[in-house]
PDB file of C-alpha atoms and ligand atoms in Angstrom:
ATOM      1  CA  MET Y   1     -15.820  -2.487 -28.702  1.00 68.00           C
ATOM      2  CA  GLY Y   2     -15.992   1.231 -27.809  1.00 87.00           C
ATOM      3  CA  SER Y   3     -13.932   3.182 -25.316  1.00 96.00           C
ATOM      4  CA  ILE Y   4     -13.793   3.297 -21.501  1.00 97.00           C
ATOM      5  CA  ILE Y   5     -13.409   6.356 -19.274  1.00 98.00           C
ATOM      6  CA  LEU Y   6     -11.699   6.378 -15.858  1.00 98.00           C
ATOM      7  CA  PHE Y   7     -13.286   9.313 -14.018  1.00 98.00           C
ATOM      8  CA  GLY Y   8     -12.685  10.767 -10.563  1.00 98.00           C
ATOM      9  CA  PRO Y   9     -11.057  13.495  -8.569  1.00 97.00           C
ATOM     10  CA  PRO Y  10      -7.317  14.148  -8.530  1.00 96.00           C
ATOM     11  CA  GLY Y  11      -5.705  11.339  -6.540  1.00 94.00           C
ATOM     12  CA  ALA Y  12      -8.621   8.936  -6.924  1.00 97.00           C
ATOM     13  CA  GLY Y  13      -6.303   6.349  -8.354  1.00 95.00           C
ATOM     14  CA  LYS Y  14      -7.141   6.701 -12.012  1.00 96.00           C
ATOM     15  CA  GLY Y  15      -3.509   6.306 -13.192  1.00 93.00           C
ATOM     16  CA  THR Y  16      -2.914   3.434 -10.758  1.00 92.00           C
ATOM     17  CA  GLN Y  17      -5.963   1.596 -11.892  1.00 96.00           C
ATOM     18  CA  ALA Y  18      -5.574   2.348 -15.616  1.00 94.00           C
ATOM     19  CA  GLN Y  19      -2.258   0.519 -15.666  1.00 90.00           C
ATOM     20  CA  ARG Y  20      -3.861  -2.572 -14.210  1.00 91.00           C
ATOM     21  CA  ILE Y  21      -7.020  -2.414 -16.353  1.00 93.00           C
ATOM     22  CA  VAL Y  22      -5.270  -1.956 -19.709  1.00 93.00           C
ATOM     23  CA  ASP Y  23      -3.122  -5.015 -18.988  1.00 91.00           C
ATOM     24  CA  ARG Y  24      -6.415  -6.933 -19.092  1.00 91.00           C
ATOM     25  CA  THR Y  25      -8.371  -5.121 -21.868  1.00 91.00           C
ATOM     26  CA  GLY Y  26      -5.474  -4.448 -24.185  1.00 92.00           C
ATOM     27  CA  GLN Y  27      -6.670  -0.990 -24.940  1.00 95.00           C
ATOM     28  CA  PRO Y  28      -4.078   1.925 -24.878  1.00 96.00           C
ATOM     29  CA  GLN Y  29      -4.304   4.302 -21.886  1.00 96.00           C
ATOM     30  CA  VAL Y  30      -4.913   7.865 -23.048  1.00 97.00           C
ATOM     31  CA  SER Y  31      -4.082  10.207 -20.217  1.00 97.00           C
ATOM     32  CA  THR Y  32      -4.506  13.938 -21.063  1.00 98.00           C
ATOM     33  CA  GLY Y  33      -2.439  14.758 -17.939  1.00 96.00           C
ATOM     34  CA  ASP Y  34       0.463  12.606 -19.256  1.00 94.00           C
ATOM     35  CA  MET Y  35       0.132  14.050 -22.751  1.00 97.00           C
ATOM     36  CA  LEU Y  36       0.227  17.588 -21.351  1.00 97.00           C
ATOM     37  CA  ARG Y  37       3.221  16.839 -19.089  1.00 95.00           C
ATOM     38  CA  ALA Y  38       5.025  15.435 -22.108  1.00 95.00           C
ATOM     39  CA  ALA Y  39       4.173  18.607 -24.111  1.00 97.00           C
ATOM     40  CA  VAL Y  40       5.473  20.846 -21.380  1.00 96.00           C
ATOM     41  CA  ALA Y  41       8.688  18.841 -21.098  1.00 95.00           C
ATOM     42  CA  ALA Y  42       9.232  18.972 -24.939  1.00 97.00           C
ATOM     43  CA  GLY Y  43       8.382  22.831 -25.025  1.00 97.00           C
ATOM     44  CA  THR Y  44       5.795  22.462 -27.787  1.00 97.00           C
ATOM     45  CA  ASP Y  45       3.168  25.174 -28.390  1.00 96.00           C
ATOM     46  CA  VAL Y  46       0.577  23.084 -26.466  1.00 96.00           C
ATOM     47  CA  GLY Y  47       3.015  22.686 -23.579  1.00 97.00           C
ATOM     48  CA  ILE Y  48       3.776  26.336 -23.392  1.00 97.00           C
ATOM     49  CA  GLU Y  49       0.107  27.220 -23.361  1.00 96.00           C
ATOM     50  CA  ALA Y  50      -0.810  24.463 -20.816  1.00 97.00           C
ATOM     51  CA  LYS Y  51       2.023  25.013 -18.323  1.00 96.00           C
ATOM     52  CA  GLY Y  52       0.579  27.922 -16.367  1.00 96.00           C
ATOM     53  CA  TYR Y  53      -2.925  26.331 -16.041  1.00 97.00           C
ATOM     54  CA  MET Y  54      -1.479  23.095 -14.741  1.00 96.00           C
ATOM     55  CA  GLN Y  55       0.791  24.886 -12.207  1.00 94.00           C
ATOM     56  CA  SER Y  56      -2.139  26.665 -10.738  1.00 94.00           C
ATOM     57  CA  GLY Y  57      -4.482  23.748 -10.585  1.00 94.00           C
ATOM     58  CA  ALA Y  58      -6.833  25.078 -13.292  1.00 96.00           C
ATOM     59  CA  LEU Y  59      -8.066  23.272 -16.401  1.00 98.00           C
ATOM     60  CA  VAL Y  60      -6.335  23.701 -19.748  1.00 98.00           C
ATOM     61  CA  PRO Y  61      -8.831  25.233 -22.254  1.00 98.00           C
ATOM     62  CA  ASP Y  62     -11.331  22.794 -23.827  1.00 98.00           C
ATOM     63  CA  GLU Y  63     -10.271  23.540 -27.477  1.00 97.00           C
ATOM     64  CA  VAL Y  64      -6.632  22.587 -26.741  1.00 97.00           C
ATOM     65  CA  ILE Y  65      -7.704  19.321 -24.994  1.00 98.00           C
ATOM     66  CA  VAL Y  66     -10.231  18.353 -27.674  1.00 97.00           C
ATOM     67  CA  ARG Y  67      -7.609  18.905 -30.433  1.00 97.00           C
ATOM     68  CA  ILE Y  68      -4.973  16.718 -28.774  1.00 97.00           C
ATOM     69  CA  ILE Y  69      -7.564  13.935 -28.295  1.00 98.00           C
ATOM     70  CA  GLN Y  70      -8.776  14.110 -31.927  1.00 97.00           C
ATOM     71  CA  GLU Y  71      -5.245  13.791 -32.972  1.00 97.00           C
ATOM     72  CA  ARG Y  72      -4.540  10.832 -30.602  1.00 97.00           C
ATOM     73  CA  LEU Y  73      -7.685   9.000 -31.809  1.00 97.00           C
ATOM     74  CA  THR Y  74      -6.386   8.916 -35.374  1.00 96.00           C
ATOM     75  CA  GLU Y  75      -3.443   6.730 -34.356  1.00 97.00           C
ATOM     76  CA  PRO Y  76      -3.780   3.020 -35.379  1.00 97.00           C
ATOM     77  CA  ASP Y  77      -3.718   1.629 -31.743  1.00 96.00           C
ATOM     78  CA  ALA Y  78      -6.847   3.637 -30.972  1.00 96.00           C
ATOM     79  CA  ALA Y  79      -8.966   1.845 -33.696  1.00 94.00           C
ATOM     80  CA  LEU Y  80     -10.525  -0.641 -31.272  1.00 92.00           C
ATOM     81  CA  GLY Y  81     -11.230   1.866 -28.470  1.00 95.00           C
ATOM     82  CA  VAL Y  82      -9.087   3.336 -25.689  1.00 97.00           C
ATOM     83  CA  MET Y  83      -9.058   3.842 -21.930  1.00 97.00           C
ATOM     84  CA  PHE Y  84      -9.385   7.564 -21.194  1.00 98.00           C
ATOM     85  CA  ASP Y  85      -7.755   8.688 -17.933  1.00 97.00           C
ATOM     86  CA  GLY Y  86      -8.503  12.231 -16.854  1.00 97.00           C
ATOM     87  CA  PHE Y  87     -10.552  13.060 -19.935  1.00 98.00           C
ATOM     88  CA  PRO Y  88     -13.280  14.383 -20.317  1.00 98.00           C
ATOM     89  CA  ARG Y  89     -13.223  16.937 -17.444  1.00 98.00           C
ATOM     90  CA  THR Y  90     -15.907  19.453 -18.551  1.00 98.00           C
ATOM     91  CA  ILE Y  91     -19.299  19.207 -20.178  1.00 98.00           C
ATOM     92  CA  PRO Y  92     -18.098  20.713 -23.469  1.00 98.00           C
ATOM     93  CA  GLN Y  93     -15.271  18.074 -23.520  1.00 98.00           C
ATOM     94  CA  ALA Y  94     -17.786  15.301 -22.932  1.00 98.00           C
ATOM     95  CA  GLU Y  95     -20.095  16.651 -25.722  1.00 98.00           C
ATOM     96  CA  ALA Y  96     -17.159  16.870 -28.087  1.00 98.00           C
ATOM     97  CA  LEU Y  97     -16.227  13.286 -27.329  1.00 98.00           C
ATOM     98  CA  ASP Y  98     -19.879  12.107 -27.948  1.00 97.00           C
ATOM     99  CA  ARG Y  99     -19.513  13.367 -31.450  1.00 96.00           C
ATOM    100  CA  ILE Y 100     -16.307  11.394 -32.226  1.00 95.00           C
ATOM    101  CA  GLU Y 101     -16.229   8.154 -30.068  1.00 95.00           C
ATOM    102  CA  THR Y 102     -18.550   5.522 -28.699  1.00 95.00           C
ATOM    103  CA  ILE Y 103     -18.344   5.258 -24.882  1.00 97.00           C
ATOM    104  CA  ASP Y 104     -19.131   1.749 -23.502  1.00 96.00           C
ATOM    105  CA  ALA Y 105     -18.569   2.459 -19.818  1.00 97.00           C
ATOM    106  CA  VAL Y 106     -17.501   5.195 -17.467  1.00 98.00           C
ATOM    107  CA  ILE Y 107     -15.889   4.159 -14.189  1.00 98.00           C
ATOM    108  CA  SER Y 108     -16.239   6.825 -11.519  1.00 98.00           C
ATOM    109  CA  ILE Y 109     -13.655   6.124  -8.754  1.00 98.00           C
ATOM    110  CA  GLU Y 110     -15.111   7.689  -5.642  1.00 97.00           C
ATOM    111  CA  VAL Y 111     -12.790   9.052  -2.945  1.00 97.00           C
ATOM    112  CA  PRO Y 112     -13.580  11.720  -0.279  1.00 95.00           C
ATOM    113  CA  ASP Y 113     -11.658  15.007  -0.390  1.00 92.00           C
ATOM    114  CA  ASP Y 114     -10.141  14.428   3.120  1.00 89.00           C
ATOM    115  CA  GLU Y 115      -8.243  11.309   1.809  1.00 94.00           C
ATOM    116  CA  ILE Y 116      -6.981  12.923  -1.363  1.00 95.00           C
ATOM    117  CA  VAL Y 117      -4.464  15.506  -0.062  1.00 94.00           C
ATOM    118  CA  GLY Y 118      -2.404  12.848   1.711  1.00 94.00           C
ATOM    119  CA  ARG Y 119      -2.471  10.611  -1.324  1.00 95.00           C
ATOM    120  CA  ILE Y 120      -1.114  13.252  -3.697  1.00 95.00           C
ATOM    121  CA  THR Y 121       1.460  14.799  -1.494  1.00 94.00           C
ATOM    122  CA  GLY Y 122       2.960  11.270  -0.900  1.00 95.00           C
ATOM    123  CA  ARG Y 123       2.911  10.267  -4.584  1.00 95.00           C
ATOM    124  CA  TYR Y 124       5.998   9.596  -6.691  1.00 96.00           C
ATOM    125  CA  THR Y 125       6.402   7.736  -9.990  1.00 95.00           C
ATOM    126  CA  CYS Y 126       9.095   5.842 -11.740  1.00 95.00           C
ATOM    127  CA  LYS Y 127      10.396   8.093 -14.511  1.00 92.00           C
ATOM    128  CA  SER Y 128      11.522   5.133 -16.577  1.00 93.00           C
ATOM    129  CA  CYS Y 129       8.169   3.228 -16.791  1.00 91.00           C
ATOM    130  CA  GLY Y 130       5.479   5.528 -15.230  1.00 89.00           C
ATOM    131  CA  ARG Y 131       4.519   3.156 -12.434  1.00 91.00           C
ATOM    132  CA  VAL Y 132       2.784   5.128  -9.535  1.00 92.00           C
ATOM    133  CA  PHE Y 133       3.949   4.693  -5.928  1.00 95.00           C
ATOM    134  CA  HIS Y 134       3.151   6.319  -2.573  1.00 95.00           C
ATOM    135  CA  ASP Y 135       5.481   7.043   0.440  1.00 95.00           C
ATOM    136  CA  LEU Y 136       3.093   5.156   2.881  1.00 93.00           C
ATOM    137  CA  HIS Y 137       0.411   3.262   0.906  1.00 90.00           C
ATOM    138  CA  LEU Y 138       2.287   1.802  -2.003  1.00 92.00           C
ATOM    139  CA  PRO Y 139       6.064   2.117  -1.478  1.00 95.00           C
ATOM    140  CA  LEU Y 140       8.599   1.000  -4.092  1.00 95.00           C
ATOM    141  CA  PRO Y 141       9.201  -2.701  -3.497  1.00 94.00           C
ATOM    142  CA  LYS Y 142      12.504  -3.569  -1.687  1.00 94.00           C
ATOM    143  CA  THR Y 143      13.493  -5.383  -4.852  1.00 94.00           C
ATOM    144  CA  GLY Y 144      13.092  -2.079  -6.824  1.00 94.00           C
ATOM    145  CA  CYS Y 145      10.799  -1.143  -9.653  1.00 95.00           C
ATOM    146  CA  PRO Y 146       9.541  -4.104 -11.777  1.00 93.00           C
ATOM    147  CA  CYS Y 147      10.879  -2.286 -14.846  1.00 93.00           C
ATOM    148  CA  GLY Y 148      14.437  -2.688 -13.425  1.00 94.00           C
ATOM    149  CA  SER Y 149      15.597   0.881 -13.809  1.00 92.00           C
ATOM    150  CA  PHE Y 150      13.927   3.121 -11.132  1.00 94.00           C
ATOM    151  CA  GLU Y 151      14.224   6.857 -11.294  1.00 93.00           C
ATOM    152  CA  GLU Y 152      12.111   8.853  -8.892  1.00 95.00           C
ATOM    153  CA  LEU Y 153       9.825  11.592 -10.261  1.00 95.00           C
ATOM    154  CA  ARG Y 154       7.596  13.963  -8.208  1.00 95.00           C
ATOM    155  CA  ARG Y 155       5.119  16.248  -9.976  1.00 92.00           C
ATOM    156  CA  ALA Y 156       5.408  19.952  -9.890  1.00 89.00           C
ATOM    157  CA  ASP Y 157       1.596  20.287  -9.181  1.00 92.00           C
ATOM    158  CA  ASP Y 158       1.559  17.867  -6.248  1.00 93.00           C
ATOM    159  CA  SER Y 159       2.083  20.505  -3.465  1.00 91.00           C
ATOM    160  CA  GLU Y 160      -0.645  20.851  -0.862  1.00 91.00           C
ATOM    161  CA  ALA Y 161      -1.815  24.279  -2.050  1.00 92.00           C
ATOM    162  CA  THR Y 162      -2.124  23.111  -5.725  1.00 93.00           C
ATOM    163  CA  VAL Y 163      -3.922  19.987  -4.725  1.00 94.00           C
ATOM    164  CA  ARG Y 164      -6.583  21.983  -2.908  1.00 94.00           C
ATOM    165  CA  ALA Y 165      -6.955  24.234  -6.021  1.00 95.00           C
ATOM    166  CA  ARG Y 166      -7.317  21.094  -8.193  1.00 95.00           C
ATOM    167  CA  LEU Y 167     -10.054  19.731  -5.892  1.00 96.00           C
ATOM    168  CA  GLU Y 168     -11.998  23.000  -6.196  1.00 96.00           C
ATOM    169  CA  THR Y 169     -11.673  22.898  -9.924  1.00 96.00           C
ATOM    170  CA  TYR Y 170     -12.870  19.308  -9.901  1.00 97.00           C
ATOM    171  CA  HIS Y 171     -16.019  20.061  -7.842  1.00 97.00           C
ATOM    172  CA  ALA Y 172     -16.870  23.175  -9.889  1.00 97.00           C
ATOM    173  CA  GLN Y 173     -16.224  21.910 -13.466  1.00 97.00           C
ATOM    174  CA  THR Y 174     -15.573  18.165 -13.560  1.00 98.00           C
ATOM    175  CA  ARG Y 175     -18.094  16.520 -11.203  1.00 97.00           C
ATOM    176  CA  PRO Y 176     -21.144  17.357 -13.421  1.00 97.00           C
ATOM    177  CA  VAL Y 177     -19.537  15.187 -16.126  1.00 98.00           C
ATOM    178  CA  ALA Y 178     -20.566  12.122 -14.102  1.00 98.00           C
ATOM    179  CA  GLU Y 179     -24.250  13.089 -14.323  1.00 97.00           C
ATOM    180  CA  HIS Y 180     -23.848  13.390 -18.134  1.00 97.00           C
ATOM    181  CA  TYR Y 181     -22.875   9.737 -18.342  1.00 98.00           C
ATOM    182  CA  ASP Y 182     -25.382   8.684 -15.658  1.00 98.00           C
ATOM    183  CA  ARG Y 183     -28.084  10.025 -17.961  1.00 97.00           C
ATOM    184  CA  ALA Y 184     -26.592   8.079 -20.830  1.00 96.00           C
ATOM    185  CA  GLY Y 185     -26.788   4.887 -18.672  1.00 97.00           C
ATOM    186  CA  VAL Y 186     -23.094   4.034 -18.801  1.00 98.00           C
ATOM    187  CA  LEU Y 187     -21.852   5.260 -15.359  1.00 98.00           C
ATOM    188  CA  HIS Y 188     -20.515   2.780 -12.800  1.00 98.00           C
ATOM    189  CA  ARG Y 189     -19.672   4.205  -9.335  1.00 98.00           C
ATOM    190  CA  ILE Y 190     -16.835   2.307  -7.648  1.00 98.00           C
ATOM    191  CA  ASN Y 191     -15.621   2.879  -4.018  1.00 98.00           C
ATOM    192  CA  GLY Y 192     -12.024   4.070  -4.446  1.00 98.00           C
ATOM    193  CA  VAL Y 193     -10.998   3.749  -0.779  1.00 97.00           C
ATOM    194  CA  GLY Y 194      -9.301   0.500   0.333  1.00 95.00           C
ATOM    195  CA  ASP Y 195      -7.010  -2.139  -1.140  1.00 95.00           C
ATOM    196  CA  VAL Y 196      -5.864  -1.350  -4.679  1.00 94.00           C
ATOM    197  CA  GLU Y 197      -6.264  -4.971  -5.876  1.00 95.00           C
ATOM    198  CA  GLU Y 198      -9.843  -5.052  -4.639  1.00 97.00           C
ATOM    199  CA  ILE Y 199     -10.651  -1.804  -6.418  1.00 97.00           C
ATOM    200  CA  SER Y 200      -9.156  -3.232  -9.606  1.00 97.00           C
ATOM    201  CA  ASN Y 201     -11.365  -6.345  -9.252  1.00 97.00           C
ATOM    202  CA  ALA Y 202     -14.524  -4.176  -8.711  1.00 97.00           C
ATOM    203  CA  ILE Y 203     -13.610  -2.197 -11.908  1.00 97.00           C
ATOM    204  CA  LEU Y 204     -13.058  -5.340 -13.965  1.00 96.00           C
ATOM    205  CA  ALA Y 205     -16.338  -6.850 -12.709  1.00 96.00           C
ATOM    206  CA  ALA Y 206     -18.192  -3.558 -13.694  1.00 97.00           C
ATOM    207  CA  LEU Y 207     -16.569  -3.809 -17.136  1.00 95.00           C
ATOM    208  CA  GLY Y 208     -17.476  -7.472 -17.464  1.00 93.00           C
ATOM    209  CA  VAL Y 209     -13.827  -8.480 -17.937  1.00 90.00           C
ATOM    210  CA  GLU Y 210     -13.055 -11.996 -16.629  1.00 76.00           C
TER     211      GLU Y 210
HETATM  212  P1  AP5 M   1      -3.892  14.696 -14.300  1.00 81.73           P
HETATM  213  O1  AP5 M   1      -2.505  14.302 -14.612  1.00 81.73           O
HETATM  214  O2  AP5 M   1      -5.051  14.049 -15.024  1.00 81.73           O
HETATM  215  O3  AP5 M   1      -4.107  14.713 -12.771  1.00 81.73           O
HETATM  216  P2  AP5 M   1      -5.441  14.415 -11.817  1.00 81.73           P
HETATM  217  O4  AP5 M   1      -6.672  14.162 -12.555  1.00 81.73           O
HETATM  218  O5  AP5 M   1      -5.402  15.586 -10.927  1.00 81.73           O
HETATM  219  O6  AP5 M   1      -5.202  13.018 -11.329  1.00 81.73           O
HETATM  220  P3  AP5 M   1      -3.895  12.534 -10.717  1.00 81.73           P
HETATM  221  O7  AP5 M   1      -2.977  12.041 -11.774  1.00 81.73           O
HETATM  222  O8  AP5 M   1      -3.333  13.526  -9.699  1.00 81.73           O
HETATM  223  O9  AP5 M   1      -4.461  11.318  -9.882  1.00 81.73           O
HETATM  224  P4  AP5 M   1      -4.911   9.808 -10.180  1.00 81.73           P
HETATM  225  O10 AP5 M   1      -6.356   9.742 -10.024  1.00 81.73           O
HETATM  226  O11 AP5 M   1      -4.411   9.363 -11.536  1.00 81.73           O
HETATM  227  O12 AP5 M   1      -4.278   9.153  -8.938  1.00 81.73           O
HETATM  228  P5  AP5 M   1      -2.970   8.122  -8.882  1.00 81.73           P
HETATM  229  O13 AP5 M   1      -3.258   6.832  -9.434  1.00 81.73           O
HETATM  230  O14 AP5 M   1      -1.698   8.799  -9.313  1.00 81.73           O
HETATM  231  O15 AP5 M   1      -3.994  16.287 -14.658  1.00 81.73           O
HETATM  232  C1  AP5 M   1      -3.027  17.238 -14.291  1.00 81.73           C
HETATM  233  C2  AP5 M   1      -3.386  18.529 -14.706  1.00 81.73           C
HETATM  234  O16 AP5 M   1      -3.426  18.603 -16.163  1.00 81.73           O
HETATM  235  C3  AP5 M   1      -4.775  19.116 -14.387  1.00 81.73           C
HETATM  236  O17 AP5 M   1      -4.782  19.774 -13.144  1.00 81.73           O
HETATM  237  C4  AP5 M   1      -5.099  20.098 -15.615  1.00 81.73           C
HETATM  238  O18 AP5 M   1      -4.400  21.304 -15.369  1.00 81.73           O
HETATM  239  C5  AP5 M   1      -4.519  19.427 -16.755  1.00 81.73           C
HETATM  240  N1  AP5 M   1      -5.426  18.489 -17.441  1.00 81.73           N
HETATM  241  C6  AP5 M   1      -5.352  17.107 -17.525  1.00 81.73           C
HETATM  242  N2  AP5 M   1      -6.418  16.640 -18.217  1.00 81.73           N
HETATM  243  C7  AP5 M   1      -7.167  17.706 -18.535  1.00 81.73           C
HETATM  244  C8  AP5 M   1      -8.464  17.814 -19.299  1.00 81.73           C
HETATM  245  N3  AP5 M   1      -9.147  16.728 -19.772  1.00 81.73           N
HETATM  246  N4  AP5 M   1      -8.957  19.088 -19.400  1.00 81.73           N
HETATM  247  C9  AP5 M   1      -8.307  20.214 -18.944  1.00 81.73           C
HETATM  248  N5  AP5 M   1      -7.148  20.107 -18.266  1.00 81.73           N
HETATM  249  C10 AP5 M   1      -6.575  18.878 -18.090  1.00 81.73           C
HETATM  250  O19 AP5 M   1      -2.913   7.965  -7.264  1.00 81.73           O
HETATM  251  C11 AP5 M   1      -2.575   9.069  -6.433  1.00 81.73           C
HETATM  252  C12 AP5 M   1      -1.711   8.504  -5.225  1.00 81.73           C
HETATM  253  O20 AP5 M   1      -2.515   7.652  -4.402  1.00 81.73           O
HETATM  254  C13 AP5 M   1      -0.543   7.638  -5.712  1.00 81.73           C
HETATM  255  O21 AP5 M   1       0.610   7.839  -4.861  1.00 81.73           O
HETATM  256  C14 AP5 M   1      -1.073   6.183  -5.455  1.00 81.73           C
HETATM  257  O22 AP5 M   1       0.070   5.301  -5.179  1.00 81.73           O
HETATM  258  C15 AP5 M   1      -2.008   6.365  -4.294  1.00 81.73           C
HETATM  259  N6  AP5 M   1      -3.148   5.449  -4.336  1.00 81.73           N
HETATM  260  C16 AP5 M   1      -3.803   4.951  -5.515  1.00 81.73           C
HETATM  261  N7  AP5 M   1      -4.785   4.170  -5.130  1.00 81.73           N
HETATM  262  C17 AP5 M   1      -4.762   4.106  -3.748  1.00 81.73           C
HETATM  263  C18 AP5 M   1      -5.582   3.387  -2.761  1.00 81.73           C
HETATM  264  N8  AP5 M   1      -6.572   2.579  -3.117  1.00 81.73           N
HETATM  265  N9  AP5 M   1      -5.272   3.562  -1.449  1.00 81.73           N
HETATM  266  C19 AP5 M   1      -4.220   4.376  -1.081  1.00 81.73           C
HETATM  267  N10 AP5 M   1      -3.459   5.040  -1.959  1.00 81.73           N
HETATM  268  C20 AP5 M   1      -3.722   4.963  -3.280  1.00 81.73           C
END
């Protein structure tokens, strides 16, 4: 089995859906956003380089991203394919990936821009387990986080101004990546507006997972 890509604009629900899909496919989730945030928090060379780009809503340079992906794919749990979340985001990243990994399917989660700002400015996650919540759409259950030790985390780049910059970056540099995979015959477009569970089911059906 090859790898799967979850593709879409910021706030499309890639992280939300990735957690549900990997529970079923068993593949590890490989999120370049999460890897970069961990590098920023740890103060590594990659983190120091990435921080300014992330804060302004721009993309981190391709060579940095391709290097961290190449390293990640050498880890034993990646041997049977992974679920990429937020990668690739430029045509050069997609072309680099074509050279190192087989891609079985690309799931494009489609959400219009006017829905996205509200989704991102209302987002919070559990620092302990990474589960994603939303002030209105997906609040923390009254019984608390399923992991049992909830600690609220809000991202530094989730302000309204930065979300608008991230959307501009997406339209200019990332959206053409969908056409790249459409031409390769592996792109599945999924409506990302509506019930989270129904969207998960549509993704699983597109992947042929029972
Ligand atoms: P990254 O962390 O990848 O952020 P993103 O792509 O902007 O995506 P998000 O994590 O914001 O959104 P998501 O689609 O995962 O949505 P979520 O599930 O959380 O990247 C951050 C930065 O790192 C980039 O700006 C860039 O600088 C850098 N970077 C990362 N990868 C890079 C790369 N490959 N190349 C270069 N630079 C890179 O959902 C959002 C909210 O909506 C949540 O609150 C959720 O509860 C809610 N929600 C989810 N589904 C629904 C639904 N169906 N209905 C209502 N609400 C919903």
